[in-house]
Coordinates of C-alpha atoms in Angstrom, one line a residue:
M1 CA 55.8 -55.8 92.8
F2 CA 53.9 -52.8 94.2
G3 CA 56.5 -50.6 95.9
E4 CA 54.9 -47.3 94.8
I5 CA 51.8 -45.7 96.2
Y6 CA 49.1 -45.3 93.5
D7 CA 46.9 -42.2 93.4
V8 CA 43.8 -44.2 92.5
I9 CA 43.1 -47.9 92.6
V10 CA 39.9 -48.9 90.6
V11 CA 38.5 -52.3 91.6
G12 CA 36.6 -53.9 88.7
G13 CA 37.0 -53.5 85.0
G14 CA 33.4 -53.1 83.8
H15 CA 31.8 -50.0 82.4
A16 CA 32.1 -48.0 85.7
G17 CA 35.7 -49.2 86.4
A18 CA 36.9 -48.6 82.8
E19 CA 35.6 -45.0 82.8
A20 CA 36.9 -44.3 86.3
A21 CA 40.4 -45.5 85.5
A22 CA 40.5 -43.5 82.2
A23 CA 39.2 -40.3 83.9
A24 CA 41.6 -40.4 86.8
A25 CA 44.6 -41.3 84.6
N26 CA 43.8 -38.6 82.0
M27 CA 43.6 -36.0 84.7
G28 CA 47.1 -37.0 85.9
S29 CA 46.6 -39.6 88.6
K30 CA 48.8 -42.8 88.7
T31 CA 46.1 -45.4 88.4
L32 CA 45.8 -49.1 88.9
L33 CA 42.9 -51.0 87.4
A34 CA 42.5 -54.3 89.3
T35 CA 40.1 -56.9 88.0
M36 CA 39.6 -60.6 88.2
N37 CA 39.8 -61.1 84.5
L38 CA 41.7 -58.7 82.2
Q39 CA 40.0 -60.4 79.2
T40 CA 36.6 -59.0 80.1
I41 CA 37.4 -55.3 80.6
G42 CA 34.4 -53.4 79.2
Q43 CA 32.4 -56.6 78.8
M44 CA 28.8 -56.2 77.8
S45 CA 27.3 -58.7 80.3
C46 CA 23.8 -58.3 79.1
N47 CA 22.5 -56.9 75.8
P48 CA 25.0 -55.8 73.1
A49 CA 23.8 -52.2 72.9
M50 CA 24.5 -48.7 74.3
G51 CA 22.1 -45.9 74.7
G52 CA 18.3 -45.8 74.6
I53 CA 15.7 -43.7 76.3
A54 CA 17.6 -41.2 78.5
K55 CA 20.6 -43.6 78.5
G56 CA 21.7 -42.3 75.1
Q57 CA 21.8 -38.8 76.6
I58 CA 24.1 -40.1 79.3
V59 CA 26.5 -41.6 76.8
R60 CA 26.6 -38.2 75.0
E61 CA 27.3 -36.5 78.3
I62 CA 30.1 -38.9 79.1
D63 CA 31.6 -38.1 75.7
A64 CA 31.2 -34.4 76.1
L65 CA 33.1 -34.4 79.4
G66 CA 36.0 -36.4 77.8
G67 CA 35.0 -40.0 78.7
Y68 CA 35.5 -42.9 76.3
S69 CA 32.1 -44.7 76.1
G70 CA 30.8 -42.7 73.1
I71 CA 34.0 -43.2 71.1
I72 CA 34.1 -46.9 71.8
T73 CA 30.4 -47.3 70.9
D74 CA 31.0 -45.6 67.6
K75 CA 34.0 -47.8 66.8
S76 CA 32.1 -51.0 67.5
A77 CA 28.6 -50.1 66.4
I78 CA 26.7 -52.4 63.9
Q79 CA 23.5 -50.4 63.9
F80 CA 22.3 -46.9 65.0
K81 CA 18.8 -45.6 65.7
M82 CA 17.6 -42.3 67.1
L83 CA 14.6 -43.3 69.2
N84 CA 11.5 -41.1 69.8
K85 CA 11.9 -39.0 66.6
S86 CA 8.2 -38.7 66.4
K87 CA 8.3 -36.7 69.7
G88 CA 10.0 -33.4 70.6
P89 CA 13.8 -33.2 70.7
A90 CA 13.9 -33.5 74.5
M91 CA 12.7 -37.1 74.0
W92 CA 15.2 -38.0 71.1
S93 CA 17.5 -40.7 72.4
P94 CA 20.4 -42.3 70.4
R95 CA 20.9 -46.1 70.6
A96 CA 23.5 -48.3 69.0
Q97 CA 23.8 -52.1 68.6
S98 CA 27.4 -53.0 69.3
D99 CA 29.7 -55.8 68.3
R100 CA 30.2 -57.3 71.7
M101 CA 33.7 -58.6 71.1
R102 CA 34.9 -55.4 69.4
F103 CA 33.4 -53.3 72.2
A104 CA 35.5 -55.0 74.8
E105 CA 38.5 -55.0 72.6
E106 CA 38.2 -51.3 71.9
W107 CA 38.0 -50.6 75.7
R108 CA 41.1 -52.7 76.3
I109 CA 43.0 -50.8 73.4
M110 CA 41.9 -47.4 74.7
L111 CA 42.9 -48.1 78.3
E112 CA 46.2 -49.7 77.3
G113 CA 46.9 -46.5 75.3
T114 CA 46.1 -44.3 78.2
E115 CA 49.2 -43.2 80.0
K116 CA 49.3 -43.6 83.8
V117 CA 47.0 -46.7 83.8
D118 CA 48.5 -49.9 85.2
F119 CA 46.7 -53.3 85.2
Y120 CA 46.6 -56.2 87.6
Q121 CA 44.5 -59.4 87.4
E122 CA 43.5 -60.8 90.8
M123 CA 40.5 -60.6 93.1
I124 CA 40.6 -57.8 95.6
S125 CA 39.4 -59.3 98.9
S126 CA 39.6 -56.4 101.3
L127 CA 40.5 -52.8 101.8
I128 CA 43.3 -51.4 103.8
I129 CA 41.8 -48.9 106.3
E130 CA 43.7 -46.6 108.6
G131 CA 41.5 -44.7 111.0
N132 CA 38.6 -43.6 108.8
R133 CA 40.6 -43.4 105.6
V134 CA 41.3 -46.0 102.9
T135 CA 45.0 -46.4 102.1
G136 CA 45.0 -49.3 99.7
V137 CA 43.7 -52.8 98.9
R138 CA 44.6 -56.4 99.7
T139 CA 44.4 -59.2 97.1
S140 CA 43.3 -62.8 97.6
L141 CA 47.0 -63.8 97.5
G142 CA 47.6 -61.4 100.4
I143 CA 49.4 -58.8 98.4
E144 CA 49.0 -55.2 99.8
I145 CA 48.8 -52.4 97.2
K146 CA 48.9 -48.9 98.7
S147 CA 47.0 -45.9 97.3
K148 CA 45.6 -42.5 98.2
S149 CA 42.1 -43.4 97.1
V150 CA 40.1 -46.5 96.0
I151 CA 37.0 -46.7 93.7
L152 CA 34.9 -49.9 94.1
T153 CA 33.1 -50.8 90.8
N154 CA 32.3 -54.5 91.6
G155 CA 29.1 -54.8 89.5
T156 CA 27.2 -58.0 90.1
F157 CA 30.3 -59.8 91.6
L158 CA 29.9 -59.1 95.3
N159 CA 28.8 -62.5 96.7
G160 CA 27.1 -63.1 93.3
L161 CA 24.7 -66.0 93.2
I162 CA 23.4 -67.3 89.8
H163 CA 20.0 -69.0 89.5
I164 CA 18.8 -71.3 86.7
G165 CA 15.6 -73.1 87.8
E166 CA 16.3 -75.0 91.0
K167 CA 20.0 -74.8 90.5
Q168 CA 22.1 -72.1 92.1
F169 CA 25.8 -71.5 92.2
G170 CA 28.2 -68.7 93.0
G171 CA 29.3 -66.4 90.2
G172 CA 29.6 -62.8 89.2
R173 CA 28.6 -63.5 85.6
A174 CA 28.3 -66.7 83.5
G175 CA 31.6 -68.6 83.7
E176 CA 33.2 -66.2 86.2
K177 CA 33.5 -66.6 90.0
A178 CA 32.0 -64.2 92.5
A179 CA 34.0 -61.7 94.6
T180 CA 34.1 -62.3 98.4
G181 CA 35.3 -60.4 101.4
I182 CA 34.6 -56.8 100.6
T183 CA 30.9 -56.8 101.7
E184 CA 31.7 -58.4 105.0
Q185 CA 34.5 -55.9 105.7
L186 CA 32.3 -52.9 104.8
V187 CA 29.4 -54.1 107.0
S188 CA 31.9 -54.5 109.9
L189 CA 32.9 -50.9 109.3
G190 CA 29.3 -49.7 109.7
F191 CA 28.0 -49.8 106.1
E192 CA 24.5 -51.0 105.3
S193 CA 24.2 -53.5 102.5
G194 CA 21.4 -55.2 100.6
R195 CA 20.7 -57.6 97.8
M196 CA 19.5 -57.0 94.3
K197 CA 18.7 -59.2 91.3
T198 CA 19.1 -58.8 87.6
G199 CA 18.8 -61.3 84.8
T200 CA 19.7 -62.1 81.3
P201 CA 18.1 -64.1 78.4
P202 CA 19.4 -67.1 76.5
R203 CA 22.0 -66.6 73.8
V204 CA 21.2 -68.7 70.7
D205 CA 22.7 -69.7 67.4
G206 CA 21.5 -67.4 64.6
R207 CA 21.9 -70.2 62.0
S208 CA 19.0 -72.0 63.7
L209 CA 16.6 -69.2 63.4
D210 CA 14.1 -68.4 60.5
F211 CA 14.4 -64.7 60.1
S212 CA 12.0 -64.7 57.2
K213 CA 9.1 -65.2 59.7
M214 CA 10.2 -62.2 61.7
I215 CA 9.7 -58.4 61.3
V216 CA 12.9 -56.7 60.1
Q217 CA 14.1 -53.8 62.3
P218 CA 16.7 -51.9 60.3
G219 CA 18.9 -49.0 61.5
D220 CA 18.3 -45.4 60.5
A221 CA 18.7 -44.5 56.8
R222 CA 21.0 -41.7 57.8
P223 CA 22.7 -43.0 61.0
E224 CA 24.2 -40.5 63.5
K225 CA 26.8 -41.4 66.2
F226 CA 27.5 -40.8 69.8
S227 CA 30.8 -39.0 70.0
Y228 CA 31.4 -35.4 69.3
T229 CA 34.8 -36.3 68.1
D230 CA 35.6 -37.3 64.5
T231 CA 34.5 -40.9 64.8
A232 CA 33.1 -42.4 61.6
F233 CA 29.4 -42.6 60.7
L234 CA 28.1 -46.1 59.9
T235 CA 27.9 -46.8 56.2
N236 CA 26.8 -50.4 56.6
Q237 CA 24.5 -51.8 59.2
R238 CA 23.2 -55.1 60.5
D239 CA 19.4 -55.6 60.8
C240 CA 17.7 -56.6 64.0
H241 CA 14.4 -58.5 64.0
M242 CA 11.2 -58.7 66.0
T243 CA 8.9 -61.6 66.8
H244 CA 6.3 -62.2 69.6
T245 CA 5.5 -64.7 72.3
S246 CA 2.0 -66.3 72.2
E247 CA -0.4 -68.1 74.6
M248 CA 1.3 -71.3 73.6
V249 CA 4.7 -69.9 74.7
H250 CA 3.1 -68.7 78.0
D251 CA 1.5 -72.1 78.7
V252 CA 4.9 -73.8 78.3
L253 CA 6.6 -71.2 80.6
R254 CA 3.8 -71.5 83.3
K255 CA 4.6 -75.2 83.6
G256 CA 7.9 -74.3 85.0
F257 CA 6.7 -71.7 87.5
D258 CA 6.8 -74.1 90.4
R259 CA 10.6 -74.6 89.6
S260 CA 11.2 -70.9 89.2
P261 CA 13.5 -69.3 91.8
M262 CA 11.4 -66.1 91.4
F263 CA 8.2 -67.8 92.6
N264 CA 9.4 -70.6 94.9
G265 CA 11.2 -68.2 97.3
R266 CA 14.8 -68.9 96.4
I267 CA 15.2 -65.3 95.0
K268 CA 14.1 -62.8 97.7
S269 CA 15.7 -59.6 96.2
L270 CA 14.1 -57.2 93.8
G271 CA 14.9 -57.1 90.1
P272 CA 14.7 -54.2 87.6
R273 CA 11.1 -52.9 87.5
Y274 CA 11.4 -51.8 83.9
C275 CA 13.3 -54.8 82.5
P276 CA 11.3 -57.7 84.0
S277 CA 11.9 -61.4 83.2
I278 CA 9.5 -63.2 80.8
E279 CA 8.0 -65.1 83.7
D280 CA 7.4 -61.9 85.6
K281 CA 5.8 -60.3 82.6
I282 CA 3.4 -63.3 82.2
N283 CA 2.6 -63.2 85.9
R284 CA 2.1 -59.4 86.2
F285 CA 0.4 -58.8 82.8
A286 CA -1.8 -61.9 82.7
D287 CA -4.3 -60.1 80.4
K288 CA -1.7 -59.9 77.6
N289 CA -1.4 -62.9 75.3
S290 CA 1.9 -61.8 73.7
H291 CA 5.0 -59.9 74.3
Q292 CA 7.6 -58.5 71.9
I293 CA 10.9 -60.4 71.4
F294 CA 13.8 -58.4 69.8
V295 CA 16.4 -60.6 68.1
E296 CA 19.7 -58.8 68.2
P297 CA 22.9 -59.9 66.5
E298 CA 26.0 -59.9 68.8
G299 CA 28.4 -58.6 66.2
W300 CA 29.5 -58.4 62.6
N301 CA 31.2 -61.9 62.3
T302 CA 29.4 -64.1 64.8
V303 CA 26.2 -66.2 64.6
E304 CA 25.5 -65.6 68.3
V305 CA 22.2 -63.8 68.9
Y306 CA 20.8 -62.0 72.0
V307 CA 17.1 -62.7 72.6
N308 CA 16.0 -59.3 74.1
G309 CA 12.7 -59.5 76.0
F310 CA 13.2 -63.1 77.1
S311 CA 15.2 -62.6 80.3
T312 CA 14.5 -65.6 82.5
S313 CA 15.7 -67.8 85.4
L314 CA 13.4 -70.7 84.6
P315 CA 14.9 -74.2 84.3
E316 CA 16.9 -74.6 81.0
D317 CA 14.6 -77.3 79.7
I318 CA 11.6 -75.0 80.1
Q319 CA 13.4 -72.1 78.4
F320 CA 14.3 -74.3 75.5
K321 CA 10.8 -75.8 75.0
A322 CA 9.2 -72.3 75.3
L323 CA 11.5 -70.6 72.8
R324 CA 10.9 -73.4 70.3
T325 CA 7.2 -72.4 70.2
V326 CA 8.1 -68.7 69.3
V327 CA 7.7 -67.8 65.6
G328 CA 11.0 -68.1 63.9
F329 CA 12.6 -70.1 66.8
E330 CA 11.1 -73.5 65.9
K331 CA 14.6 -75.0 65.4
V332 CA 16.5 -72.9 67.8
K333 CA 19.8 -74.1 69.3
F334 CA 21.1 -72.6 72.5
F335 CA 24.6 -71.2 73.1
R336 CA 23.7 -70.8 76.8
P337 CA 20.5 -70.5 78.8
G338 CA 19.3 -67.4 80.5
Y339 CA 19.9 -66.9 84.3
A340 CA 19.2 -64.6 87.2
I341 CA 21.9 -63.3 89.5
E342 CA 21.6 -61.9 93.0
Y343 CA 24.4 -59.7 94.3
D344 CA 25.3 -57.3 97.1
Y345 CA 24.8 -53.5 96.8
F346 CA 25.1 -50.6 99.3
P347 CA 22.3 -48.1 99.5
P348 CA 23.7 -45.0 97.9
T349 CA 22.4 -42.6 100.6
Q350 CA 25.7 -43.6 102.3
L351 CA 27.5 -41.5 99.7
K352 CA 28.3 -37.8 99.1
H353 CA 27.4 -36.3 95.8
T354 CA 31.0 -36.9 94.7
L355 CA 30.3 -40.6 95.2
E356 CA 32.8 -40.7 98.1
T357 CA 31.5 -42.7 101.1
K358 CA 30.5 -40.8 104.2
N359 CA 32.0 -43.4 106.5
I360 CA 35.5 -43.9 104.9
E361 CA 37.4 -41.0 103.4
N362 CA 38.8 -41.3 99.9
L363 CA 36.7 -44.5 99.2
Y364 CA 34.3 -44.2 96.3
F365 CA 31.5 -46.4 95.0
A366 CA 30.3 -46.5 91.3
G367 CA 28.0 -48.6 89.3
Q368 CA 25.8 -51.5 90.4
I369 CA 27.3 -51.4 93.9
N370 CA 25.1 -48.3 94.2
G371 CA 21.9 -50.0 93.2
T372 CA 21.8 -48.9 89.5
T373 CA 21.3 -51.1 86.4
G374 CA 22.6 -50.4 83.0
Y375 CA 26.0 -49.9 81.3
E376 CA 25.3 -46.2 80.8
E377 CA 24.4 -45.4 84.4
A378 CA 27.4 -47.3 85.6
A379 CA 29.8 -45.6 83.1
S380 CA 28.7 -42.2 84.1
Q381 CA 29.2 -42.9 87.8
G382 CA 32.6 -44.3 87.1
L383 CA 33.6 -41.2 85.2
M384 CA 32.4 -38.9 88.1
A385 CA 34.1 -41.1 90.8
G386 CA 37.4 -41.0 88.8
I387 CA 37.2 -37.3 88.4
N388 CA 36.4 -36.6 92.1
A389 CA 39.0 -39.1 93.4
H390 CA 41.7 -37.3 91.5
L391 CA 40.4 -33.9 92.6
K392 CA 40.2 -34.9 96.3
I393 CA 43.7 -36.3 96.6
N394 CA 45.0 -33.1 94.9
N395 CA 43.1 -30.9 97.3
K396 CA 41.0 -29.4 94.5
E397 CA 37.3 -28.4 94.5
E398 CA 34.9 -31.3 94.0
F399 CA 33.0 -31.7 90.7
I400 CA 29.3 -32.1 91.0
L401 CA 26.8 -31.8 88.2
K402 CA 23.4 -30.2 89.1
R403 CA 20.0 -31.5 88.0
D404 CA 19.6 -28.8 85.4
E405 CA 23.1 -29.4 83.9
A406 CA 23.0 -33.1 83.1
Y407 CA 21.2 -36.4 83.3
I408 CA 24.3 -37.6 85.2
G409 CA 23.4 -34.9 87.8
V410 CA 19.9 -36.2 88.0
L411 CA 21.1 -39.8 88.4
I412 CA 23.5 -39.1 91.2
D413 CA 21.2 -36.7 93.0
D414 CA 18.4 -39.3 92.9
L415 CA 20.7 -42.0 94.3
I416 CA 22.2 -39.9 97.1
T417 CA 19.0 -38.0 98.1
K418 CA 16.3 -40.7 97.6
G419 CA 18.2 -43.9 97.7
T420 CA 16.8 -47.0 95.9
E421 CA 15.5 -50.3 97.0
E422 CA 15.3 -51.7 93.4
P423 CA 17.7 -51.5 90.5
Y424 CA 17.6 -47.8 89.4
R425 CA 17.3 -47.1 85.7
M426 CA 17.4 -43.6 84.1
F427 CA 14.3 -42.3 82.2
T428 CA 13.7 -38.9 80.7
S429 CA 10.7 -38.6 83.1
R430 CA 13.1 -38.5 86.0
A431 CA 14.5 -35.1 84.9
E432 CA 12.6 -31.9 85.6
Y433 CA 14.5 -30.0 82.9
R434 CA 14.7 -32.5 80.1
T435 CA 14.1 -29.7 77.5
L436 CA 17.5 -28.4 78.6
L437 CA 19.2 -31.8 78.9
R438 CA 18.9 -32.9 75.2
Q439 CA 21.2 -35.3 73.4
D440 CA 22.0 -32.7 70.8
N441 CA 23.5 -30.1 73.2
A442 CA 25.5 -32.3 75.7
D443 CA 28.7 -30.8 74.2
L444 CA 27.5 -27.2 74.7
R445 CA 26.5 -28.0 78.3
L446 CA 29.5 -30.0 79.4
T447 CA 32.6 -29.8 77.1
P448 CA 33.7 -26.5 78.7
K449 CA 33.6 -28.2 82.1
G450 CA 35.5 -31.2 80.7
Y451 CA 38.1 -28.9 79.3
E452 CA 38.5 -27.1 82.7
L453 CA 39.0 -30.5 84.4
G454 CA 41.7 -31.5 81.9
L455 CA 39.6 -34.3 80.3
A456 CA 38.3 -32.7 77.2
S457 CA 41.0 -31.6 74.7
K458 CA 41.4 -28.1 73.3
D459 CA 40.3 -29.4 69.9
R460 CA 37.1 -30.6 71.5
L461 CA 36.5 -27.2 73.0
I462 CA 37.2 -25.4 69.7
K463 CA 34.9 -27.7 67.8
M464 CA 32.1 -27.1 70.4
E465 CA 32.6 -23.3 70.2
E466 CA 32.5 -23.4 66.4
K467 CA 29.2 -25.4 66.5
E468 CA 27.7 -22.9 69.0
S469 CA 28.9 -19.9 67.0
K470 CA 27.6 -21.2 63.7
S471 CA 24.2 -22.2 65.3
N472 CA 23.8 -18.7 66.8
L473 CA 24.7 -17.2 63.5
F474 CA 22.2 -19.3 61.7
V475 CA 19.4 -18.5 64.2
D476 CA 20.2 -14.7 63.6
F477 CA 20.0 -15.3 59.9
F478 CA 16.5 -16.7 60.2
K479 CA 15.4 -13.8 62.5
N480 CA 16.7 -11.2 60.1
T481 CA 15.9 -12.7 56.7
S482 CA 12.5 -12.4 55.0
V483 CA 10.9 -14.8 52.6
V484 CA 8.3 -14.0 49.9
P485 CA 5.0 -15.9 49.4
E486 CA 6.0 -17.3 46.0
D487 CA 9.1 -19.0 47.5
I488 CA 7.6 -20.3 50.8
N489 CA 4.0 -21.1 49.9
P490 CA 4.7 -24.2 47.8
I491 CA 6.5 -25.6 50.9
L492 CA 3.7 -24.7 53.2
E493 CA 1.1 -26.2 50.9
S494 CA 3.1 -29.5 50.8
V495 CA 2.8 -29.8 54.6
D496 CA -0.8 -28.6 54.8
S497 CA 0.1 -25.4 56.6
A498 CA -1.6 -22.0 56.2
L499 CA -0.2 -20.0 53.3
V500 CA 1.3 -16.5 53.8
K501 CA -0.1 -13.5 51.9
Q502 CA 2.9 -11.2 52.3
S503 CA 6.6 -11.3 53.0
D504 CA 7.5 -12.6 56.5
K505 CA 10.6 -13.4 58.6
M506 CA 11.9 -16.9 58.0
Y507 CA 12.1 -17.4 61.8
K508 CA 8.3 -17.1 62.1
V509 CA 7.6 -19.5 59.3
F510 CA 10.3 -22.0 60.5
S511 CA 8.7 -22.0 64.0
R512 CA 5.5 -23.7 62.6
P513 CA 5.2 -27.3 63.8
K514 CA 5.2 -29.0 60.4
V515 CA 8.0 -27.0 58.8
T516 CA 11.4 -28.7 59.2
M517 CA 15.0 -27.8 58.4
D518 CA 14.8 -30.0 55.3
H519 CA 12.0 -27.8 54.1
M520 CA 13.9 -24.6 54.8
L521 CA 16.9 -25.9 52.9
K522 CA 14.9 -26.0 49.7
L523 CA 15.1 -22.2 49.8
D524 CA 18.0 -20.8 47.8
K525 CA 18.9 -18.2 50.5
V526 CA 19.1 -20.9 53.2
S527 CA 21.0 -23.5 51.2
S528 CA 23.5 -20.8 50.1
F529 CA 24.0 -19.6 53.7
V530 CA 24.6 -23.2 54.8
E531 CA 27.2 -23.8 52.1
E532 CA 28.9 -20.4 52.6
H533 CA 29.5 -21.2 56.3
S534 CA 30.2 -24.9 55.9
M535 CA 27.5 -26.0 58.4
N536 CA 27.3 -29.7 59.2
R537 CA 24.3 -31.7 60.3
E538 CA 25.0 -31.0 64.1
V539 CA 24.8 -27.3 63.4
L540 CA 21.6 -27.7 61.4
E541 CA 20.0 -29.9 64.1
Q542 CA 21.0 -27.5 66.9
T543 CA 19.7 -24.5 65.0
E544 CA 16.3 -26.2 64.3
V545 CA 15.9 -27.0 68.0
Q546 CA 16.8 -23.4 69.0
V547 CA 14.2 -22.0 66.6
K548 CA 11.3 -24.3 67.1
Y549 CA 11.6 -24.8 70.9
A550 CA 12.8 -21.3 72.0
G551 CA 9.8 -20.7 74.2
Y552 CA 10.0 -24.0 76.0
I553 CA 13.8 -23.6 76.5
A554 CA 13.4 -20.1 77.9
K555 CA 10.6 -21.2 80.3
E556 CA 12.7 -24.1 81.6
K557 CA 15.7 -21.9 82.2
V558 CA 13.6 -19.6 84.3
N559 CA 12.4 -22.6 86.4
A560 CA 16.0 -23.9 86.7
D561 CA 17.1 -20.4 87.9
K562 CA 14.4 -20.5 90.7
L563 CA 15.7 -23.9 91.8
Q564 CA 19.2 -22.6 91.8
R565 CA 18.3 -20.1 94.5
L566 CA 17.6 -23.0 96.9
E567 CA 20.7 -24.8 95.7
N568 CA 22.6 -21.7 97.0
V569 CA 21.2 -22.0 100.5
K570 CA 23.8 -24.3 102.1
I571 CA 23.2 -26.4 105.2
P572 CA 26.2 -26.7 107.6
A573 CA 28.0 -30.0 107.6
N574 CA 26.8 -32.5 110.3
F575 CA 23.9 -30.2 111.2
D576 CA 21.9 -31.3 114.3
Y577 CA 18.3 -31.5 113.1
A578 CA 17.2 -32.8 116.5
K579 CA 17.3 -29.3 117.9
L580 CA 14.7 -28.1 115.4
K581 CA 11.6 -29.2 117.2
S582 CA 9.3 -27.6 114.6
L583 CA 10.4 -30.2 112.1
S584 CA 8.3 -33.4 111.9
Y585 CA 9.8 -36.5 113.4
E586 CA 10.1 -38.1 110.0
A587 CA 11.9 -35.0 108.6
R588 CA 14.4 -35.0 111.5
E589 CA 15.1 -38.7 111.0
K590 CA 15.6 -38.6 107.3
L591 CA 17.5 -35.3 107.2
T592 CA 19.9 -36.7 109.9
A593 CA 20.4 -39.9 107.9
I594 CA 21.0 -38.3 104.5
Q595 CA 22.6 -35.0 105.7
P596 CA 21.7 -32.9 102.6
V597 CA 24.1 -30.3 101.5
T598 CA 21.6 -27.7 100.3
I599 CA 17.9 -26.7 101.0
S600 CA 17.2 -27.8 97.4
Q601 CA 18.5 -31.3 98.1
A602 CA 16.6 -31.5 101.3
S603 CA 13.3 -30.7 99.5
R604 CA 13.8 -33.7 97.2
I605 CA 14.1 -36.2 100.0
S606 CA 11.0 -38.5 100.1
G607 CA 8.8 -37.6 103.1
I608 CA 10.1 -34.0 103.5
K609 CA 7.1 -31.6 103.4
P610 CA 7.0 -28.0 102.3
S611 CA 6.4 -27.0 105.9
D612 CA 9.7 -28.7 106.9
I613 CA 11.5 -26.7 104.2
S614 CA 9.9 -23.5 105.6
V615 CA 11.3 -24.3 109.0
L616 CA 14.8 -24.8 107.6
L617 CA 14.6 -21.6 105.6
V618 CA 13.6 -19.6 108.6
F619 CA 16.4 -21.2 110.7
M620 CA 18.9 -20.4 107.9
G621 CA 17.8 -16.7 108.0
R622 CA 15.9 -16.9 104.7

């Protein structure tokens, strides 16, 4: 069956695995996607949504590099929102509700239409290792499949254990069995492993809910999209709704705390700090008498509803009784109860920045196996692992994104440099240079890189260059064109901004906080220029950001350039830190364990002091 040697074998068909397989194949590698169930490729195991705070930027970055997540989200979206619009553009984050079934279907269609991707359905139980190099995988049936590299994207399936109240059973996801064998083999090879926990809320029948008692949460009046390609904008959207828990709900839930695996010691691992279960919220925030519940439809043509904010592992009878006391849920019917799941992960400090393991050559980890949580974080790691596996086996230079180039770079650097003991989730606050890493300019930052890799098409590059050219032209127009008081003062008066007494450059007026592009388009000179040069909404948005935030952007670029100087100071591979007695004991211990590649990376390791960096700089002749 498997006489040929694959270039890349991807184990797991979730968000990380799907992106990894697509990237490797599109770059030219003969790729096998092996998963336990081909019907759940690209499955949204938790909420039916993509994007959100910082996560939306990651999806845009995946798309800009030539990945599929943005395209698939656009094709399956049922609602779109740009979050944080009341804040500066560095905070704006796109988010889309997806049709869960269509999302997985679109992933399957995209992958089946990708040349060089083969599929096989069976559990991979072990790796084939020769020396310190991976040379293939072995299935549960004992079939050996040879390859030049392997990417593990096992999600929550490695020795997965599902908890509902006092009941527990093996499983990687509701209705699917756990994966066994790989953890034990990797530990025997010297890898360190740990356990993490995540959870999911009940799914309920929308026909049993009273939406008239809830607060409507519509999508944007003028919805945008994720992909920089020609995917369609939404013209019709489904509403979400919001309701709240109450003290009555909390009292019902507390009655089940003695049967909760979180509180009776059955679950010992840590869950996501920023996505706690409802029982954890009640316990940690005892002073709050209510919590928000977001009621999210699972698709266009289904009555199944996702109860966002009610993640729980309490007994199913307690879940049911408590939900029936929530406003609008008085007659709720369950599709299935919520549950918690514990699974194996491998501390990511055991990886290189390419996501290749330090112990075994040509073996890559991506997704929740590295301790992250979230579809977007997983997909971005899969993309990077697929890229680097292809590059490595073809003896090409590795591809690493720096912290000032992409949120993906921040994510991977945080994992490799700092590690994580709880599920890692991306936030804008984790990025030092978030003014540079906006959702609107991901194509300008990354499409040229994607094109060089062979992932982003020539058409994508041309479209990006046209956007950049038109935006620069428009900025120059504002800098060089004046506006007279009688034209601009009515606009300034409408936004309660100081009037001008003489002709002034448009750029200066546009830079005012309350003046927007919509205001400027009311000027005949501006609207005529836009029409003459066929400028779309992406160009308008990019121009507005470049004008209004020019000072902030310039300052952040200077800071990024300073950091880059330390990035250029390389540390020799397998450097012996023990001989540097001037380093603190903690510094020697942590630097030896993590083996940073540059002085800059070393400076970001927890516990490394400025004095330690000074010692390294002196030793390196700096």
